[in-house]
Amino acid sequence: MRHNFGAGPCILPQEVFKQASQAVLDFKDGLSILEISHRTPEFEAVVDETVRLIKELMNVPSGYSVVLLQGGASLQFSMVPMNLLPEGGTAAYLETGIWANKAIKEVKTFGTANIVASSKESNYTYVPKDYVIPEDSAYFHCTSNNTIYGTELYNFPTTSVPVVCDMSSDIMSRVIDVAQFDLIYAGAQKNIGPAGLTIAIVKDEILGKSGRKLPSMLDYQVHIEGGSMYNTPPVFSIYVAMLNLRWLKSKGGVAEIEKENKAKAEALYKEIDRNPLFKGTCAVEDRSRMNVCFVMENPELEKPFLKLAEENGIEGIKGHRSVGGFRASMYNALPITSVHALIELMQIFAEKHQ
Amino acid sequence: MRHNFGAGPCILPQEVFKQASQAVLDFKDGLSILEISHRTPEFEAVVDETVRLIKELMNVPSGYSVVLLQGGASLQFSMVPMNLLPEGGTAAYLETGIWANKAIKEVKTFGTANIVASSKESNYTYVPKDYVIPEDSAYFHCTSNNTIYGTELYNFPTTSVPVVCDMSSDIMSRVIDVAQFDLIYAGAQKNIGPAGLTIAIVKDEILGKSGRKLPSMLDYQVHIEGGSMYNTPPVFSIYVAMLNLRWLKSKGGVAEIEKENKAKAEALYKEIDRNPLFKGTCAVEDRSRMNVCFVMENPELEKPFLKLAEENGIEGIKGHRSVGGFRASMYNALPITSVHALIELMQIFAEKHQ
């Protein structure tokens, strides 16, 4: 039995793998999903259903468009200022990790990033809370979950400026109020689907105001008008995302999966706090439910524990090099039984080494 | 039996579908190709092999880099001027179809496109041959194959300016001399692999000269330095491309597949020219081997022929709306038996309707 705690691209439901595997052989009348035109009615129905499921599962209000893109969150780091930042303008950024930092770096080609708060000095072990967003900012940008450090934003600011959020690593893991945001984007490869797809949820009224001439492929409006088919989309990634969103809906949607995600996170954090060999790495109130980062009181025991974990089918818990120790990523599709398996190993290991 | 003549995303070899389907279930130790980290040694080996196969199959000389990107040729339409065109500069474009036209339109955000020749006035039924590329052009851009109109460039200009070519629809279908080009790009979804992947072959020395500040994701140099892993790549599309390139190598490589492609095209054009019901739509010397466009002498017979074709498993031969009639796309993976099946139907239909 494998337990895939990898940080992403990550585990998806087994039934999604089975359906996707079958569609590679036969999607329609003996033709593979890999050899059909994106302009066939059958694939247009896939795009429509994917967009509809995103709207339904996230309860997207009217006045917002959902688009399916390519290039990952990394391309969004540039598309956001290109679309929203006027020439010479300033945007406010909350720096909560390396991904926020990368987003900040991409602004300089287009204007100025004003870092309203940062936890960089503590290696991003907490989420800054007291900060002011200047009212003349073109927008405010934040990262809702920080995979490398294991922190998550549980409160978003109320502000008169448009709020942009990179939700790549916790989208659809918990209920959020889309109306609090003006632009949400996410690489698909955590809770949405496989790598190669990016989604954006855009409040229509914020577009067309930057005064910039934009390349077509980097203009949200072009993709909205093209129905996510301005050019050939990443067909298979969209198809698998649709299967995965169907699975999420069948599980009861985001509110239900949030309960499971809370239960998984509570169980593991409880063991980390209880077990004398382990300790969490970040502020308790900011602990992420998606990525649980922890180290050992005695660093020399980390290697043997990692070995024991690997021998027992626990995959992908090695921490990012900038934090060390362990990171257990527990995305939607990870069953709670996998979390129990990890906890049991931590207990067995503690008994041996106490 | 299905015969997939679709224009793209298009047919790939059946054995590639089988291998890809299996990897969706189990790529490594029971884990799906859809749930593994792109940073695993196993996937890094996939990227390395894909790049190596492209270099080997196309005989890419030293001094060139191969990168795996996202966004399709449509994003390349902008990346090319962003990377190569200095502020206020002019680039020369050959206008041979709608895709060339789209590439031309994207230049205006960055500078000026000088259309050195165009066959627009004849609905792109031929490839212009007498044109002059001004020596002060930042680069010359052409499209090697025009899917919609069924024309192909069999000669490329000798010029002192860098030559950029969109080879999306005929790359690896015939031997080309990479040294004649400074930048080749192609959406994968014809002869390389499934949609969601784009490749670029860049002569290193042409980069870094435009004087522009570039967003990281739109800078070829960033992807070269990142080994096509600057951010999460389209994992599955790359994996399937690798499988398909392995297949091409096992077939004897590009020179061998070119022979097959010539045989397929010759057979079908011969029937079009022989059969009194059908006629080709473009200049004989510019006829594409990838996309064979033809109409009927009596347009009223087109609908019944299309119906007959569909009843006999011939998929995707309806012509693009801007040309009408039929388009038989015959990419590398289309077996010659499919071409024979189409020819046979044309003959049966002619006997009935003469």
XYZ file of C-alpha atoms in Angstrom:
708
model
C 0.000 0.000 0.000
C 1.349 3.397 -1.100
C 0.629 6.609 0.782
C 1.405 9.563 -1.475
C 2.165 12.622 0.675
C 3.966 14.366 -2.223
C 3.792 18.166 -2.425
C 2.654 18.287 -6.024
C 1.948 17.214 -8.680
C 0.127 15.113 -6.115
C -2.242 12.275 -5.442
C -5.598 12.231 -7.212
C -8.397 9.739 -6.557
C -7.759 6.179 -7.749
C -11.065 6.151 -9.648
C -9.893 9.225 -11.575
C -6.742 7.363 -12.622
C -8.869 4.434 -13.806
C -11.234 6.613 -15.833
C -8.358 8.660 -17.273
C -6.443 5.521 -18.219
C -9.493 4.172 -20.023
C -10.025 7.435 -21.942
C -6.446 7.277 -23.212
C -7.474 4.036 -24.915
C -11.034 4.960 -25.844
C -12.695 8.297 -25.196
C -15.228 8.232 -28.000
C -15.987 5.543 -30.607
C -12.587 3.939 -30.177
C -10.624 7.199 -30.393
C -8.220 8.169 -27.603
C -8.710 11.417 -25.656
C -5.179 12.174 -26.936
C -6.151 12.127 -30.624
C -9.416 14.045 -30.731
C -9.837 17.605 -31.904
C -10.526 20.138 -29.174
C -13.291 21.410 -31.462
C -15.330 18.200 -31.300
C -18.673 18.585 -29.503
C -17.546 15.864 -27.079
C -14.533 17.845 -25.941
C -16.371 21.156 -25.919
C -18.730 19.444 -23.471
C -15.717 18.562 -21.299
C -14.595 22.205 -21.166
C -18.142 23.351 -20.397
C -18.568 20.817 -17.608
C -15.152 21.657 -16.102
C -15.976 25.366 -15.971
C -19.479 24.624 -14.635
C -18.094 22.371 -11.899
C -15.566 25.008 -10.803
C -18.372 27.580 -10.584
C -20.652 25.192 -8.725
C -18.085 23.778 -6.304
C -16.698 27.221 -5.415
C -20.090 28.925 -5.548
C -18.709 31.564 -7.936
C -21.066 34.583 -7.990
C -22.278 36.187 -11.203
C -19.968 38.832 -12.624
C -17.017 36.435 -12.540
C -15.538 34.414 -15.398
C -13.678 31.126 -15.091
C -10.900 30.468 -17.614
C -8.656 27.495 -18.241
C -5.083 28.483 -19.051
C -1.549 27.128 -19.346
C 1.811 28.117 -17.864
C 1.162 27.510 -14.175
C 0.988 30.065 -11.382
C 4.432 31.236 -12.558
C 2.920 32.727 -15.712
C 0.142 34.282 -13.606
C 2.832 36.129 -11.643
C 3.334 38.162 -14.841
C -0.212 38.089 -16.231
C -1.564 39.713 -13.069
C 0.501 42.928 -13.357
C 0.177 42.934 -17.169
C -3.613 42.951 -16.878
C -4.128 44.983 -13.710
C -1.194 47.331 -13.198
C -1.188 50.639 -15.102
C 2.135 51.903 -16.465
C 4.177 53.146 -13.497
C 1.608 51.888 -10.987
C 2.167 50.206 -7.643
C 0.646 46.987 -6.335
C 0.644 45.751 -2.734
C 2.083 42.298 -2.007
C 2.075 40.159 1.117
C 5.293 38.157 1.257
C 4.628 34.820 2.934
C 7.067 32.548 1.138
C 9.143 31.813 -1.900
C 6.149 31.754 -4.255
C 4.946 35.154 -3.033
C 8.520 36.322 -3.464
C 8.614 35.071 -7.053
C 5.328 36.851 -7.775
C 6.841 40.061 -6.371
C 9.932 39.745 -8.579
C 7.819 39.547 -11.745
C 6.166 42.915 -11.041
C 9.327 44.909 -11.734
C 8.980 44.519 -15.509
C 5.685 46.398 -15.298
C 5.783 48.692 -12.263
C 6.401 48.572 -8.543
C 5.625 45.981 -5.900
C 5.052 47.420 -2.448
C 5.694 44.664 0.096
C 3.175 45.579 2.807
C 4.420 42.863 5.171
C 6.839 39.956 5.126
C 7.816 37.059 7.356
C 11.006 36.480 5.428
C 13.176 37.309 8.459
C 11.809 34.201 10.247
C 12.024 31.974 7.148
C 8.285 32.461 6.613
C 7.229 30.494 9.700
C 4.172 32.689 10.236
C 1.699 34.827 8.302
C 2.007 38.583 8.963
C -1.280 40.022 10.159
C -0.845 43.699 10.908
C -0.368 45.532 7.689
C -1.937 48.392 5.804
C -2.853 48.247 2.132
C -2.463 51.739 0.642
C -5.696 52.756 -1.043
C -3.887 53.804 -4.200
C -2.542 50.293 -4.800
C -3.619 48.877 -8.156
C -4.350 45.614 -6.326
C -3.359 43.551 -3.303
C -1.760 40.133 -3.878
C -1.472 37.255 -1.427
C -0.747 33.511 -1.433
C -3.386 31.572 0.472
C -1.211 28.566 1.306
C 2.546 28.295 1.473
C 3.506 24.741 0.587
C 7.176 24.951 1.518
C 6.705 26.400 5.007
C 3.324 24.897 5.903
C 1.429 28.096 6.620
C -2.052 29.038 5.440
C -4.037 32.287 5.454
C -7.254 31.925 7.415
C -8.179 35.590 7.114
C -8.119 37.793 4.066
C -8.073 41.576 4.308
C -11.088 43.766 3.743
C -9.909 46.526 1.463
C -11.162 48.855 -1.227
C -8.466 47.691 -3.677
C -8.901 44.543 -5.805
C -7.717 41.409 -4.005
C -5.713 38.888 -6.045
C -4.935 35.499 -4.570
C -2.661 32.650 -5.637
C -4.642 29.651 -4.373
C -2.568 27.016 -6.150
C -2.092 24.772 -3.156
C -5.342 25.014 -1.199
C -8.037 25.821 -3.734
C -11.144 23.687 -3.180
C -9.727 22.300 0.059
C -11.932 24.634 2.104
C -14.893 26.914 1.604
C -13.891 30.426 0.632
C -16.087 33.356 -0.309
C -15.141 34.149 -3.903
C -16.834 37.557 -3.555
C -13.968 38.574 -1.240
C -11.585 38.295 -4.204
C -11.275 39.960 -7.581
C -8.912 37.452 -9.132
C -8.107 33.940 -7.983
C -5.620 31.780 -9.836
C -4.241 28.313 -9.285
C -1.998 25.803 -10.957
C -4.133 22.680 -11.255
C -1.641 20.149 -9.947
C -2.819 19.934 -6.318
C -6.572 19.686 -5.820
C -7.831 20.321 -9.361
C -6.065 17.895 -11.675
C -2.749 17.014 -13.278
C 0.022 19.468 -14.191
C -0.310 21.472 -17.396
C -3.500 23.363 -16.540
C -4.021 26.647 -14.703
C -7.355 28.136 -13.728
C -8.307 31.746 -13.147
C -11.498 33.152 -11.669
C -11.740 36.783 -12.679
C -14.183 39.496 -11.670
C -15.076 40.863 -15.091
C -15.198 44.516 -14.047
C -11.500 44.687 -13.063
C -10.321 43.998 -16.614
C -9.494 46.482 -19.371
C -8.339 49.230 -17.026
C -4.536 48.988 -17.115
C -4.236 50.850 -20.410
C -1.634 48.349 -21.656
C -1.491 46.681 -25.054
C -1.407 42.987 -24.203
C -0.277 39.961 -26.191
C -3.441 37.948 -26.914
C -2.382 34.872 -24.980
C -1.648 36.977 -21.882
C -4.956 38.848 -21.885
C -7.617 37.350 -19.602
C -10.312 38.988 -21.745
C -9.158 37.063 -24.824
C -9.469 33.750 -22.993
C -12.850 34.712 -21.556
C -14.155 35.606 -25.012
C -12.620 32.454 -26.478
C -14.353 30.270 -23.910
C -10.936 28.908 -22.857
C -10.445 27.796 -26.476
C -8.637 30.795 -27.934
C -6.043 28.255 -28.984
C -5.622 24.506 -28.500
C -6.094 23.912 -24.784
C -4.318 21.214 -22.731
C -6.970 18.637 -23.618
C -6.004 15.739 -21.363
C -5.284 17.871 -18.282
C -8.715 19.475 -18.621
C -10.372 16.090 -19.049
C -8.751 14.706 -15.896
C -9.614 17.893 -13.989
C -13.247 17.330 -14.969
C -13.108 13.757 -13.665
C -11.533 14.949 -10.424
C -14.088 17.730 -9.933
C -16.862 15.209 -10.540
C -15.307 13.099 -7.799
C -15.205 16.107 -5.462
C -18.856 16.829 -6.175
C -19.769 13.189 -5.505
C -17.988 13.449 -2.142
C -20.356 16.278 -1.183
C -18.320 19.197 -2.489
C -15.872 21.566 -0.855
C -17.675 21.853 2.510
C -17.526 18.081 2.978
C -13.907 17.715 1.882
C -13.016 20.595 4.222
C -14.289 18.493 7.141
C -12.059 15.619 6.052
C -9.102 17.931 5.550
C -9.606 19.366 9.045
C -9.783 15.884 10.541
C -6.606 14.798 8.719
C -4.687 17.914 9.786
C -5.902 17.774 13.390
C -4.872 14.150 13.722
C -1.342 14.734 12.421
C -0.712 17.986 14.299
C -1.971 16.321 17.461
C 0.620 13.577 17.062
C 3.381 16.093 16.289
C 2.519 18.028 19.453
C 2.164 14.879 21.574
C 5.132 12.898 20.317
C 8.317 13.977 22.140
C 10.523 13.224 19.100
C 8.770 15.649 16.732
C 7.928 19.336 16.617
C 6.066 21.618 14.206
C 7.969 24.346 12.398
C 5.500 27.213 12.210
C 3.125 29.368 14.209
C 0.279 27.228 15.532
C -2.464 29.631 14.415
C -1.104 29.654 10.839
C -0.639 25.921 10.411
C -1.614 24.707 6.970
C -4.052 21.845 6.528
C -2.536 21.025 3.151
C 1.170 20.873 4.014
C 2.221 19.839 7.501
C 5.859 20.732 8.151
C 7.717 19.225 11.087
C 11.228 18.357 12.226
C 12.732 16.157 14.915
C 14.048 17.363 18.264
C 17.126 15.278 17.470
C 18.011 15.914 13.791
C 20.110 12.748 13.696
C 16.932 10.691 13.875
C 15.464 12.250 10.730
C 17.284 9.993 8.300
C 16.295 6.738 10.020
C 12.683 7.920 10.302
C 12.599 8.818 6.608
C 13.971 5.355 5.809
C 11.347 3.658 7.969
C 8.635 5.748 6.290
C 9.823 4.810 2.803
C 9.986 1.137 3.747
C 6.367 1.389 4.786
C 5.074 2.961 1.589
C 5.008 6.547 2.883
C 6.028 8.615 -0.166
C 7.159 12.207 -0.491
C 7.507 13.353 3.132
C 11.027 14.735 2.829
C 10.884 18.438 3.708
C 11.868 21.151 1.259
C 15.583 21.901 1.502
C 14.901 25.419 2.791
C 13.040 24.055 5.868
C 14.459 20.557 6.269
C 12.800 17.775 8.242
C 9.485 16.560 6.917
C 6.531 17.830 4.961
C 3.383 15.748 4.778
C 1.163 17.136 2.028
C -2.423 16.092 2.542
C -4.416 17.214 -0.465
C -8.075 16.361 -1.015
C -7.462 12.920 -2.491
C -5.212 11.672 0.315
C -7.312 9.280 2.416
C -7.312 9.664 6.194
C -6.072 6.077 6.383
C -2.771 7.328 4.931
C -2.539 9.902 7.714
C -3.222 7.169 10.272
C -0.466 5.069 8.724
C 2.009 7.942 9.127
C 0.911 8.622 12.710
C 1.300 4.956 13.587
C 4.847 4.950 12.257
C 5.668 8.077 14.293
C 4.416 6.273 17.385
C 6.327 3.076 16.649
C 9.463 5.122 16.010
C 9.039 7.066 19.253
C 8.678 3.869 21.265
C 11.936 2.569 19.808
C 13.918 5.769 20.310
C 12.745 7.062 23.644
C -11.692 0.234 -37.990
C -11.201 3.974 -37.462
C -9.074 6.133 -39.732
C -8.248 9.369 -37.941
C -7.503 12.093 -40.518
C -8.115 14.861 -37.946
C -6.106 18.097 -38.279
C -4.929 18.115 -34.674
C -4.753 17.230 -31.877
C -4.270 14.189 -34.069
C -3.604 10.494 -34.259
C -0.637 9.064 -32.379
C 0.566 5.452 -32.585
C -1.676 2.861 -30.931
C 1.257 1.508 -28.930
C 1.800 4.984 -27.486
C -1.817 5.063 -26.309
C -1.352 1.667 -24.664
C 1.851 2.674 -22.871
C 0.386 6.039 -21.818
C -2.773 4.385 -20.533
C -0.708 1.991 -18.446
C 1.421 4.812 -16.980
C -1.744 6.598 -15.832
C -2.353 3.527 -13.667
C 1.231 2.724 -12.748
C 4.281 4.708 -13.789
C 6.567 3.791 -10.915
C 6.021 1.485 -7.937
C 2.256 1.682 -8.264
C 2.136 5.477 -8.576
C 0.403 7.112 -11.532
C 2.329 9.402 -13.893
C -0.333 11.955 -12.862
C 0.618 11.947 -9.171
C 4.406 12.031 -9.199
C 6.557 15.059 -8.526
C 8.282 16.528 -11.554
C 11.410 16.593 -9.357
C 11.625 12.811 -9.005
C 14.664 11.263 -10.724
C 12.265 9.130 -12.789
C 10.547 12.154 -14.297
C 13.772 14.110 -14.698
C 14.911 11.146 -16.803
C 11.773 11.547 -18.940
C 12.573 15.222 -19.614
C 16.189 14.381 -20.409
C 15.222 11.602 -22.797
C 12.607 13.779 -24.532
C 15.125 16.560 -25.146
C 17.767 14.029 -26.229
C 15.359 12.382 -28.679
C 14.404 15.730 -30.220
C 18.094 16.553 -30.689
C 18.858 13.123 -32.111
C 15.840 12.835 -34.413
C 16.282 16.340 -35.814
C 20.064 16.183 -35.797
C 20.244 19.464 -33.851
C 23.769 20.920 -34.114
C 25.724 22.161 -31.108
C 25.049 25.760 -30.165
C 21.293 25.127 -30.029
C 19.113 24.500 -26.971
C 15.880 22.524 -26.898
C 13.234 23.659 -24.415
C 9.840 22.271 -23.459
C 7.247 24.976 -22.932
C 3.503 25.580 -22.571
C 0.997 27.851 -24.298
C 1.134 26.493 -27.842
C 2.426 28.230 -30.949
C 0.048 31.081 -30.083
C 2.195 32.061 -27.112
C 5.299 31.762 -29.315
C 3.772 34.397 -31.609
C 4.458 36.840 -28.739
C 7.548 35.240 -27.223
C 9.410 35.545 -30.523
C 9.198 39.368 -30.764
C 9.601 39.734 -26.984
C 12.904 37.865 -27.130
C 14.230 38.939 -30.528
C 12.806 42.321 -31.483
C 14.480 45.442 -30.045
C 12.233 48.327 -29.007
C 10.977 50.008 -32.181
C 12.503 47.293 -34.392
C 11.074 45.654 -37.495
C 10.791 41.959 -38.279
C 10.058 40.396 -41.670
C 7.106 38.010 -41.968
C 5.969 35.729 -44.771
C 2.176 35.548 -44.763
C 1.088 32.099 -45.924
C -2.078 31.573 -43.927
C -4.154 32.373 -40.886
C -1.496 31.197 -38.429
C 1.168 33.376 -40.067
C -1.367 36.191 -39.934
C -1.923 35.659 -36.211
C 1.832 35.687 -35.616
C 2.020 38.997 -37.517
C -0.748 40.541 -35.397
C 1.102 39.788 -32.171
C 4.160 41.786 -33.266
C 2.392 45.132 -32.979
C 2.645 45.171 -29.181
C 6.423 45.163 -29.516
C 7.341 46.748 -32.837
C 6.610 46.452 -36.540
C 5.949 43.461 -38.769
C 7.012 43.936 -42.352
C 5.033 41.521 -44.527
C 7.571 40.702 -47.230
C 5.098 38.630 -49.251
C 1.574 37.312 -48.892
C -0.754 34.969 -50.750
C -3.776 36.291 -48.891
C -5.345 37.639 -52.080
C -5.739 34.057 -53.371
C -6.899 32.670 -49.999
C -3.388 31.341 -49.408
C -3.523 28.693 -52.134
C 0.192 29.041 -52.862
C 3.453 29.941 -51.146
C 4.984 33.251 -52.337
C 8.528 32.717 -53.586
C 9.906 35.997 -54.830
C 10.487 38.270 -51.921
C 13.311 40.247 -50.394
C 14.150 40.181 -46.707
C 15.569 43.587 -45.746
C 18.936 43.133 -44.091
C 17.989 45.355 -41.175
C 15.124 43.035 -40.142
C 15.483 41.765 -36.575
C 14.483 38.354 -37.918
C 12.508 36.628 -40.665
C 9.459 34.540 -39.676
C 7.728 31.853 -41.714
C 5.287 28.979 -41.234
C 6.578 25.749 -42.739
C 3.201 24.099 -43.237
C -0.232 25.665 -43.512
C -2.788 23.195 -42.163
C -5.899 25.038 -43.266
C -4.893 25.559 -46.905
C -2.717 22.506 -47.437
C 0.473 24.236 -48.542
C 4.010 23.520 -47.370
C 7.301 25.356 -47.747
C 9.881 23.217 -49.525
C 12.475 25.971 -49.689
C 13.590 28.332 -46.996
C 15.397 31.577 -47.756
C 19.114 32.075 -47.380
C 19.508 35.364 -45.551
C 21.812 37.137 -43.153
C 18.988 37.771 -40.666
C 17.925 35.135 -38.106
C 15.294 32.755 -39.506
C 12.387 31.844 -37.207
C 10.002 29.095 -38.231
C 6.680 27.886 -36.860
C 6.904 24.157 -37.634
C 3.868 23.140 -35.580
C 2.266 21.026 -38.260
C 5.141 19.390 -40.097
C 7.973 19.127 -37.612
C 9.633 15.696 -37.751
C 7.600 14.736 -40.803
C 10.595 15.371 -43.081
C 14.304 15.984 -42.784
C 15.165 19.635 -42.345
C 18.543 21.227 -41.734
C 18.239 22.866 -38.321
C 21.361 24.926 -39.073
C 19.271 26.879 -41.620
C 17.161 28.216 -38.738
C 17.831 30.282 -35.642
C 14.595 29.478 -33.841
C 12.144 26.672 -34.530
C 8.978 26.282 -32.475
C 6.068 23.878 -32.592
C 2.945 23.045 -30.661
C 3.305 19.350 -29.872
C -0.152 18.205 -30.920
C 0.649 16.951 -34.419
C 3.788 14.825 -34.751
C 5.317 15.255 -31.287
C 2.686 14.351 -28.722
C -0.591 15.425 -27.135
C -1.765 19.015 -26.665
C -0.394 21.034 -23.757
C 3.275 20.984 -24.754
C 5.263 23.301 -27.022
C 8.861 22.837 -28.059
C 11.430 25.409 -29.091
C 14.852 24.860 -30.635
C 16.866 28.013 -30.136
C 20.283 29.027 -31.414
C 21.849 30.250 -28.199
C 23.670 33.194 -29.716
C 20.511 35.003 -30.856
C 19.265 35.475 -27.280
C 19.844 38.390 -24.934
C 20.108 41.005 -27.676
C 16.671 42.672 -27.705
C 17.432 44.878 -24.708
C 13.990 44.150 -23.224
C 13.172 43.259 -19.631
C 11.275 39.988 -19.975
C 8.885 38.203 -17.632
C 10.707 35.032 -16.517
C 8.199 32.629 -18.051
C 8.486 34.367 -21.433
C 12.272 34.377 -21.561
C 13.785 31.466 -23.519
C 17.003 31.862 -21.531
C 15.180 31.189 -18.251
C 13.767 27.923 -19.599
C 17.143 26.910 -21.035
C 18.834 27.532 -17.693
C 16.016 25.766 -15.846
C 16.373 22.681 -18.030
C 12.686 23.024 -19.015
C 11.862 22.802 -15.291
C 11.786 26.470 -14.330
C 8.320 25.691 -13.031
C 6.125 22.591 -12.998
C 6.099 21.334 -16.589
C 3.166 19.583 -18.311
C 4.260 16.193 -16.978
C 1.921 13.856 -18.846
C 2.227 15.617 -22.210
C 6.008 15.373 -21.971
C 5.825 11.703 -21.027
C 3.613 10.870 -24.010
C 5.857 12.932 -26.302
C 8.798 10.821 -25.129
C 6.882 7.626 -25.926
C 5.972 8.959 -29.355
C 9.539 10.057 -30.128
C 10.770 6.606 -29.083
C 8.277 5.165 -31.572
C 9.569 7.486 -34.295
C 13.128 6.429 -33.551
C 12.133 2.749 -33.682
C 10.589 3.385 -37.111
C 13.987 4.535 -38.349
C 13.694 8.233 -37.556
C 12.653 11.238 -39.579
C 14.237 10.147 -42.879
C 12.258 6.900 -42.830
C 8.956 8.502 -41.822
C 9.495 11.084 -44.569
C 9.485 8.257 -47.118
C 6.190 6.992 -45.738
C 4.740 10.501 -45.670
C 5.763 11.005 -49.298
C 4.173 7.709 -50.285
C 0.937 8.572 -48.459
C 0.736 12.048 -50.009
C 1.603 10.833 -53.509
C -1.071 8.160 -53.377
C -3.806 10.542 -52.298
C -2.844 13.411 -54.645
C -2.667 10.921 -57.498
C -6.233 9.861 -56.812
C -7.403 13.492 -56.498
C -5.828 14.291 -59.872
C -7.118 11.108 -61.512
C -10.638 11.017 -60.107
C -12.954 13.250 -62.180
C -15.119 14.092 -59.143
C -12.339 15.669 -57.075
C -9.786 18.445 -57.445
C -6.984 19.839 -55.316
C -7.250 23.394 -53.990
C -3.702 24.673 -54.105
C -0.654 25.105 -56.296
C 0.736 21.684 -57.198
C 4.340 22.578 -56.306
C 3.289 23.769 -52.825
C 1.086 20.826 -51.907
C 1.463 19.786 -48.287
C 2.203 16.196 -47.350
C 0.597 16.691 -43.972
C -2.725 18.248 -44.932
C -4.266 17.378 -48.274
C -7.022 19.825 -49.187
C -9.481 19.020 -51.955
C -12.996 19.827 -53.091
C -15.483 18.286 -55.506
C -16.160 19.497 -59.008
C -19.830 19.317 -58.064
C -20.157 20.806 -54.546
C -23.531 19.103 -54.097
C -21.769 15.766 -53.877
C -19.621 16.838 -50.926
C -22.234 16.127 -48.275
C -23.005 12.594 -49.486
C -19.282 11.813 -49.790
C -18.644 13.053 -46.261
C -21.508 10.860 -45.055
C -20.103 7.826 -46.841
C -16.673 8.523 -45.360
C -18.039 8.771 -41.839
C -20.006 5.557 -42.276
C -16.747 3.871 -43.190
C -14.747 5.032 -40.194
C -12.998 7.918 -41.964
C -12.774 10.620 -39.273
C -12.025 14.316 -39.486
C -11.875 14.972 -43.247
C -14.273 17.908 -43.293
C -12.370 20.905 -44.664
C -11.834 24.076 -42.666
C -14.721 26.490 -43.165
C -12.449 29.004 -44.903
C -11.593 26.501 -47.669
C -14.551 24.119 -47.641
C -14.521 20.627 -49.127
C -12.186 18.169 -47.517
C -8.923 18.078 -45.660
C -7.174 14.798 -45.052
C -4.466 15.290 -42.457
C -1.867 12.580 -42.676
C 0.518 12.991 -39.788
C 3.321 10.552 -38.990
C 1.152 8.095 -37.073
C -1.502 7.715 -39.768
C -0.907 4.349 -41.423
C -0.860 4.152 -45.223
C -3.698 1.643 -44.953
C -5.911 4.517 -43.810
C -4.959 6.462 -46.933
C -5.782 3.428 -49.062
C -9.156 3.163 -47.336
C -9.925 6.782 -48.224
C -8.771 6.340 -51.834
C -10.914 3.242 -52.202
C -13.975 5.155 -51.033
C -13.242 7.958 -53.494
C -13.135 5.376 -56.272
C -16.330 3.654 -55.177
C -18.057 7.024 -54.937
C -16.845 8.037 -58.414
C -18.146 4.831 -59.958
C -21.557 5.497 -58.455
C -21.758 9.140 -59.475
C -20.224 9.181 -62.931
